[in-house]
Short mmCIF file of C-alpha atoms in Angstrom, two decimals:
data_model
loop_
_atom_site.label_atom_id
_atom_site.label_comp_id
_atom_site.label_asym_id
_atom_site.label_seq_id
_atom_site.Cartn_x
_atom_site.Cartn_y
_atom_site.Cartn_z
CA UNK X 1 36.08 1.12 0.82
CA UNK X 2 33.75 3.89 -0.34
CA UNK X 3 32.46 6.05 2.51
CA UNK X 4 28.83 5.48 3.47
CA UNK X 5 26.87 8.73 3.31
CA UNK X 6 23.36 7.54 4.17
CA UNK X 7 22.36 4.33 5.95
CA UNK X 8 18.81 3.11 6.47
CA UNK X 9 18.05 0.29 8.86
CA UNK X 10 14.61 -1.26 9.13
CA UNK X 11 12.78 1.73 7.65
CA UNK X 12 9.02 1.19 7.77
CA UNK X 13 6.17 3.53 6.94
CA UNK X 14 2.51 2.80 7.63
CA UNK X 15 -0.51 4.77 6.51
CA UNK X 16 -3.26 3.39 8.70
CA UNK X 17 -3.37 -0.34 7.99
CA UNK X 18 -1.31 -0.04 4.80
CA UNK X 19 2.42 -0.79 5.05
CA UNK X 20 3.83 1.34 2.23
CA UNK X 21 7.48 0.61 3.07
CA UNK X 22 8.38 -2.54 4.97
CA UNK X 23 11.59 -2.93 7.01
CA UNK X 24 14.02 -1.67 4.37
CA UNK X 25 17.75 -1.49 4.99
CA UNK X 26 20.21 -0.06 2.47
CA UNK X 27 23.27 2.15 2.15
CA UNK X 28 24.18 4.92 -0.24
CA UNK X 29 27.85 5.79 -0.65
CA UNK X 30 29.46 9.13 -1.40
CA UNK X 31 29.40 9.92 -5.09
CA UNK X 32 27.11 6.98 -5.91
CA UNK X 33 23.83 6.82 -7.81
CA UNK X 34 21.50 4.18 -6.44
CA UNK X 35 18.45 3.70 -8.67
CA UNK X 36 15.15 2.57 -7.17
CA UNK X 37 12.84 0.80 -9.63
CA UNK X 38 9.48 -0.94 -9.52
CA UNK X 39 5.87 -0.67 -10.63
CA UNK X 40 3.63 2.20 -9.59
CA UNK X 41 2.47 1.72 -6.01
CA UNK X 42 5.55 -0.24 -4.94
CA UNK X 43 6.54 2.39 -2.36
CA UNK X 44 9.41 4.07 -4.22
CA UNK X 45 8.31 7.66 -3.62
CA UNK X 46 7.47 7.00 0.05
CA UNK X 47 10.95 5.56 0.62
CA UNK X 48 12.49 8.48 -1.29
CA UNK X 49 10.67 11.04 0.83
CA UNK X 50 11.83 9.35 4.02
CA UNK X 51 15.43 9.32 2.81
CA UNK X 52 14.99 12.95 1.70
CA UNK X 53 13.95 13.86 5.28
CA UNK X 54 10.49 14.97 4.13
CA UNK X 55 8.56 12.12 5.73
CA UNK X 56 9.12 10.54 9.13
CA UNK X 57 9.19 6.72 9.20
CA UNK X 58 6.88 4.77 11.50
CA UNK X 59 9.94 2.84 12.71
CA UNK X 60 13.58 2.23 11.85
CA UNK X 61 16.80 4.21 11.78
CA UNK X 62 18.24 6.64 9.25
CA UNK X 63 21.85 7.80 9.59
CA UNK X 64 23.31 10.71 7.66
CA UNK X 65 27.11 10.83 7.90
CA UNK X 66 26.93 8.65 11.02
CA UNK X 67 24.23 10.67 12.83
CA UNK X 68 20.80 9.16 13.43
CA UNK X 69 18.65 12.03 12.13
CA UNK X 70 15.45 10.51 13.53
CA UNK X 71 16.58 11.30 17.08
CA UNK X 72 17.08 15.00 16.37
CA UNK X 73 14.66 17.85 16.96
CA UNK X 74 13.98 20.38 14.23
CA UNK X 75 16.69 22.82 15.35
CA UNK X 76 19.37 20.13 15.58
CA UNK X 77 18.32 18.66 12.24
CA UNK X 78 18.48 21.90 10.24
CA UNK X 79 22.30 21.99 9.74
CA UNK X 80 22.19 18.42 8.42
CA UNK X 81 19.10 18.96 6.30
CA UNK X 82 20.92 21.24 3.87
CA UNK X 83 23.03 18.22 2.85
CA UNK X 84 19.90 16.50 1.51
CA UNK X 85 17.88 17.99 -1.36
CA UNK X 86 15.05 16.90 -3.68
CA UNK X 87 14.37 17.06 -7.41
CA UNK X 88 10.70 16.38 -8.08
CA UNK X 89 8.97 14.80 -11.07
CA UNK X 90 6.94 17.84 -12.12
CA UNK X 91 8.92 21.10 -12.28
CA UNK X 92 5.71 23.08 -12.86
CA UNK X 93 4.22 22.19 -9.46
CA UNK X 94 7.55 22.31 -7.61
CA UNK X 95 8.36 25.92 -8.61
CA UNK X 96 6.42 28.85 -7.18
CA UNK X 97 4.83 30.59 -10.19
CA UNK X 98 4.85 33.96 -8.36
CA UNK X 99 8.61 34.03 -7.79
CA UNK X 100 11.36 34.89 -10.22
CA UNK X 101 14.23 32.50 -10.84
CA UNK X 102 16.49 34.75 -8.77
CA UNK X 103 14.13 34.55 -5.81
CA UNK X 104 13.77 30.77 -6.18
CA UNK X 105 17.53 30.22 -6.17
CA UNK X 106 18.39 32.64 -3.37
CA UNK X 107 15.58 31.57 -1.01
CA UNK X 108 17.49 28.53 0.35
CA UNK X 109 20.54 30.74 0.97
CA UNK X 110 18.44 33.27 2.87
CA UNK X 111 16.88 30.52 4.96
CA UNK X 112 20.33 29.42 6.08
CA UNK X 113 21.89 32.89 6.26
CA UNK X 114 24.48 32.02 3.66
CA UNK X 115 26.43 34.61 1.66
CA UNK X 116 26.08 38.38 1.46
CA UNK X 117 24.03 40.05 -1.26
CA UNK X 118 26.99 40.27 -3.65
CA UNK X 119 28.09 36.72 -2.88
CA UNK X 120 24.57 35.45 -3.57
CA UNK X 121 24.60 37.10 -6.98
CA UNK X 122 27.87 35.36 -7.81
CA UNK X 123 26.54 32.07 -6.45
CA UNK X 124 23.34 32.30 -8.49
CA UNK X 125 25.32 33.04 -11.66
CA UNK X 126 27.47 29.97 -10.98
CA UNK X 127 24.38 27.80 -10.45
CA UNK X 128 22.80 28.93 -13.71
CA UNK X 129 26.02 28.28 -15.56
CA UNK X 130 26.29 24.82 -13.99
CA UNK X 131 22.86 23.81 -15.31
CA UNK X 132 23.27 25.43 -18.73
CA UNK X 133 21.11 28.56 -18.33
CA UNK X 134 22.11 32.17 -18.95
CA UNK X 135 21.87 35.11 -16.57
CA UNK X 136 18.88 36.39 -18.56
CA UNK X 137 16.77 33.82 -16.71
CA UNK X 138 17.05 35.61 -13.35
CA UNK X 139 14.18 38.06 -13.78
CA UNK X 140 11.82 35.62 -15.47
CA UNK X 141 9.08 33.42 -14.00
CA UNK X 142 8.70 29.62 -14.30
CA UNK X 143 5.89 29.78 -16.87
CA UNK X 144 8.23 31.56 -19.29
CA UNK X 145 10.42 28.47 -19.66
CA UNK X 146 10.11 25.12 -21.40
CA UNK X 147 9.76 21.89 -19.40
CA UNK X 148 13.44 21.05 -19.71
CA UNK X 149 14.48 24.56 -18.69
CA UNK X 150 12.19 24.43 -15.65
CA UNK X 151 13.78 21.16 -14.58
CA UNK X 152 17.21 22.78 -14.93
CA UNK X 153 15.99 25.49 -12.53
CA UNK X 154 14.89 22.89 -9.98
CA UNK X 155 18.29 21.21 -10.29
CA UNK X 156 20.02 24.56 -9.71
CA UNK X 157 17.86 25.11 -6.62
CA UNK X 158 18.81 21.65 -5.33
CA UNK X 159 22.49 22.60 -5.68
CA UNK X 160 22.13 25.98 -3.95
CA UNK X 161 23.20 24.74 -0.49
CA UNK X 162 26.06 22.48 -1.69
CA UNK X 163 24.33 19.21 -0.76
CA UNK X 164 26.02 15.83 -0.72
CA UNK X 165 22.87 13.78 -1.38
CA UNK X 166 19.96 14.37 -3.76
CA UNK X 167 16.74 12.39 -4.08
CA UNK X 168 15.60 12.60 -7.71
CA UNK X 169 12.02 11.33 -7.97
CA UNK X 170 11.23 10.54 -11.63
CA UNK X 171 13.07 13.73 -12.70
CA UNK X 172 12.77 13.14 -16.46
CA UNK X 173 9.50 11.23 -16.85
CA UNK X 174 7.50 14.41 -17.57
CA UNK X 175 9.90 15.54 -20.32
CA UNK X 176 10.18 14.83 -24.04
CA UNK X 177 12.58 12.01 -24.90
CA UNK X 178 15.10 14.37 -26.55
CA UNK X 179 15.09 16.59 -23.45
CA UNK X 180 15.36 13.58 -21.12
CA UNK X 181 18.81 12.72 -22.48
CA UNK X 182 20.00 16.31 -21.95
CA UNK X 183 18.86 16.31 -18.30
CA UNK X 184 20.35 12.86 -17.66
CA UNK X 185 23.69 13.96 -19.09
CA UNK X 186 23.52 17.11 -16.95
CA UNK X 187 22.90 15.07 -13.79
CA UNK X 188 25.83 12.79 -14.65
CA UNK X 189 28.11 15.81 -15.17
CA UNK X 190 27.02 17.40 -11.88
CA UNK X 191 27.54 14.14 -10.03
CA UNK X 192 31.16 14.01 -11.17
CA UNK X 193 31.78 17.72 -10.67
CA UNK X 194 30.41 17.93 -7.12
CA UNK X 195 30.79 14.26 -6.12
CA UNK X 196 27.07 14.02 -5.43
CA UNK X 197 25.21 10.93 -4.30
CA UNK X 198 21.78 10.28 -5.78
CA UNK X 199 18.77 8.17 -4.98
CA UNK X 200 17.30 8.07 -8.49
CA UNK X 201 13.69 6.88 -8.55
CA UNK X 202 12.40 5.70 -11.91
CA UNK X 203 10.18 3.18 -13.67
CA UNK X 204 12.16 3.54 -16.92
CA UNK X 205 14.87 0.87 -17.03
CA UNK X 206 16.55 2.42 -20.08
CA UNK X 207 17.08 5.60 -18.05
CA UNK X 208 18.32 3.57 -15.08
CA UNK X 209 20.82 1.71 -17.25
CA UNK X 210 22.20 5.06 -18.39
CA UNK X 211 22.71 6.68 -15.00
CA UNK X 212 22.85 4.15 -12.13
CA UNK X 213 25.82 2.63 -10.33
CA UNK X 214 23.63 0.22 -8.36
CA UNK X 215 19.97 -0.72 -8.66
CA UNK X 216 17.43 -1.64 -5.97
CA UNK X 217 14.25 -3.37 -7.15
CA UNK X 218 11.14 -2.71 -5.05
CA UNK X 219 7.90 -4.67 -4.96
CA UNK X 220 4.92 -3.94 -2.72
CA UNK X 221 6.95 -2.10 -0.08
CA UNK X 222 9.91 -4.50 -0.05
CA UNK X 223 13.35 -4.53 -1.65
CA UNK X 224 13.60 -7.83 -3.54
CA UNK X 225 17.00 -7.37 -5.21
CA UNK X 226 20.00 -5.02 -4.99
CA UNK X 227 22.98 -5.26 -7.33
CA UNK X 228 25.39 -3.28 -9.43
CA UNK X 229 23.91 -2.01 -12.67
CA UNK X 230 25.98 -4.44 -14.71
CA UNK X 231 25.09 -7.43 -12.56
CA UNK X 232 21.38 -6.68 -12.43
CA UNK X 233 20.99 -6.08 -16.16
CA UNK X 234 23.13 -9.07 -17.18
CA UNK X 235 22.10 -11.65 -14.55
CA UNK X 236 18.91 -10.63 -12.72
CA UNK X 237 18.03 -13.25 -10.13
CA UNK X 238 14.61 -12.37 -8.75
CA UNK X 239 11.66 -13.36 -10.98
CA UNK X 240 10.24 -9.85 -10.62
CA UNK X 241 13.51 -8.23 -11.76
CA UNK X 242 13.61 -10.54 -14.77
CA UNK X 243 10.00 -9.71 -15.59
CA UNK X 244 10.71 -5.98 -15.44
CA UNK X 245 13.65 -6.33 -17.82
CA UNK X 246 11.62 -8.47 -20.23
CA UNK X 247 8.91 -5.82 -20.28
CA UNK X 248 11.24 -3.29 -21.95
CA UNK X 249 10.73 -3.16 -25.75
CA UNK X 250 13.85 -3.45 -27.88
CA UNK X 251 14.45 -1.71 -31.20
CA UNK X 252 17.70 -2.26 -33.07
CA UNK X 253 18.77 -2.29 -36.71
CA UNK X 254 16.97 -5.20 -38.31
CA UNK X 255 15.38 -6.33 -35.05
CA UNK X 256 12.35 -5.32 -33.06
CA UNK X 257 10.99 -6.96 -29.92
CA UNK X 258 7.88 -5.97 -28.01
CA UNK X 259 8.12 -5.99 -24.25
CA UNK X 260 6.46 -8.90 -22.42
CA UNK X 261 3.66 -7.91 -20.09
CA UNK X 262 4.08 -9.13 -16.51
CA UNK X 263 1.18 -11.41 -15.79
CA UNK X 264 -1.39 -10.55 -13.13
CA UNK X 265 -1.94 -7.35 -11.20
CA UNK X 266 -0.04 -6.19 -8.12
CA UNK X 267 -1.87 -7.18 -4.93
CA UNK X 268 -3.50 -4.48 -2.83
CA UNK X 269 -1.06 -2.94 -0.31
CA UNK X 270 -3.89 -3.03 2.23
CA UNK X 271 -4.19 -6.82 1.87
CA UNK X 272 -0.86 -8.27 0.70
CA UNK X 273 -0.56 -12.03 0.20
CA UNK X 274 1.26 -14.08 2.86
CA UNK X 275 4.81 -15.28 2.38
CA UNK X 276 6.56 -13.78 -0.63
CA UNK X 277 4.31 -10.98 -1.89
CA UNK X 278 5.24 -11.82 -5.48
CA UNK X 279 4.19 -15.49 -5.35
CA UNK X 280 0.71 -15.03 -6.96
CA UNK X 281 2.43 -13.74 -10.12
CA UNK X 282 5.48 -16.03 -10.09
CA UNK X 283 5.77 -19.16 -12.24
CA UNK X 284 8.28 -20.69 -9.81
CA UNK X 285 6.32 -20.23 -6.57
CA UNK X 286 6.37 -23.16 -4.16
CA UNK X 287 4.54 -23.84 -0.92
CA UNK X 288 7.48 -22.25 0.91
CA UNK X 289 6.96 -19.05 -1.11
CA UNK X 290 3.27 -19.01 -0.18
CA UNK X 291 3.90 -19.27 3.54
CA UNK X 292 7.32 -17.75 4.35
CA UNK X 293 8.66 -14.32 3.37
CA UNK X 294 12.22 -14.63 1.99
CA UNK X 295 15.06 -12.60 3.49
CA UNK X 296 17.31 -10.30 1.48
CA UNK X 297 20.60 -12.23 1.42
CA UNK X 298 23.79 -12.24 -0.70
CA UNK X 299 23.98 -14.26 -3.87
CA UNK X 300 26.36 -17.21 -3.79
CA UNK X 301 29.92 -16.09 -4.64
CA UNK X 302 28.66 -12.53 -5.12
CA UNK X 303 28.27 -10.79 -1.73
CA UNK X 304 27.29 -7.42 -3.22
CA UNK X 305 24.33 -8.91 -5.09
CA UNK X 306 21.41 -9.35 -2.68
CA UNK X 307 18.20 -11.27 -3.45
CA UNK X 308 15.03 -11.94 -1.48
CA UNK X 309 13.88 -15.16 -3.16
CA UNK X 310 13.58 -18.82 -2.10
CA UNK X 311 14.41 -20.02 -5.63
CA UNK X 312 16.85 -17.50 -7.11
CA UNK X 313 18.43 -20.08 -9.43
CA UNK X 314 15.17 -20.94 -11.20
CA UNK X 315 15.25 -20.53 -14.95
CA UNK X 316 13.47 -17.40 -16.26
#
């Protein structure tokens, strides 16, 4: 069995009366990419920041390599924190415009007292090589690079402390399509080279299909389906998952299909509907759906495919 690197149990985050993330439990294994998908406002980024140790949950448990990090003070947490890094959506805002690339890449090492001056120079050269940049970048500033190059710098910074787990929050959505494929291929290469685990947050299902091992579908703060990439894309069971897949336009030789728009608007997180939160937009909703929230349980004869739906066998 693949070793579990990160385990969340009952993670919940409230902002006042709004429940942004509701009682989520999931595991991420070593060397695995778990994609997190859903509409804007579903809670993906909030969950990602909690799992990236940037945001404390209101309740729940989060274990990193078997240690509950939520019970640790700042000093005890620091040695573990270097195993978890972030890649943000916008490389412009996540890089300090007043620092050179060399300063940006060596700052994490200085914070942890890693390497001597000479060793840091060697390490920085290795990082730049790993992300496809030359040593000429060291003395330059972020504004002197293209969007794709800036994202390569943020990836190099994320690798600086030899992490085991990286939260990538929409890392290619701000880039041109041609550059997106380059960055996705780079992330896939780095994953294999360093045996990295990723939580890959995205709204783009084509990107998810390219990079994910497993996919978790999130709706209004809840996980409604978790499955392998192949299982989710071939046999989605939750009506929301099916709607997301149908919304993707398809263009092939001799064939073009426009994506189908999911009917209705997402409910307000401050006033979610009772029962299954998706029932106002679901064609298969019953009285049970309107009154009772479904639990996330395994699909029949497929224990790794989990669905939170009272009628998972309904026709699309």
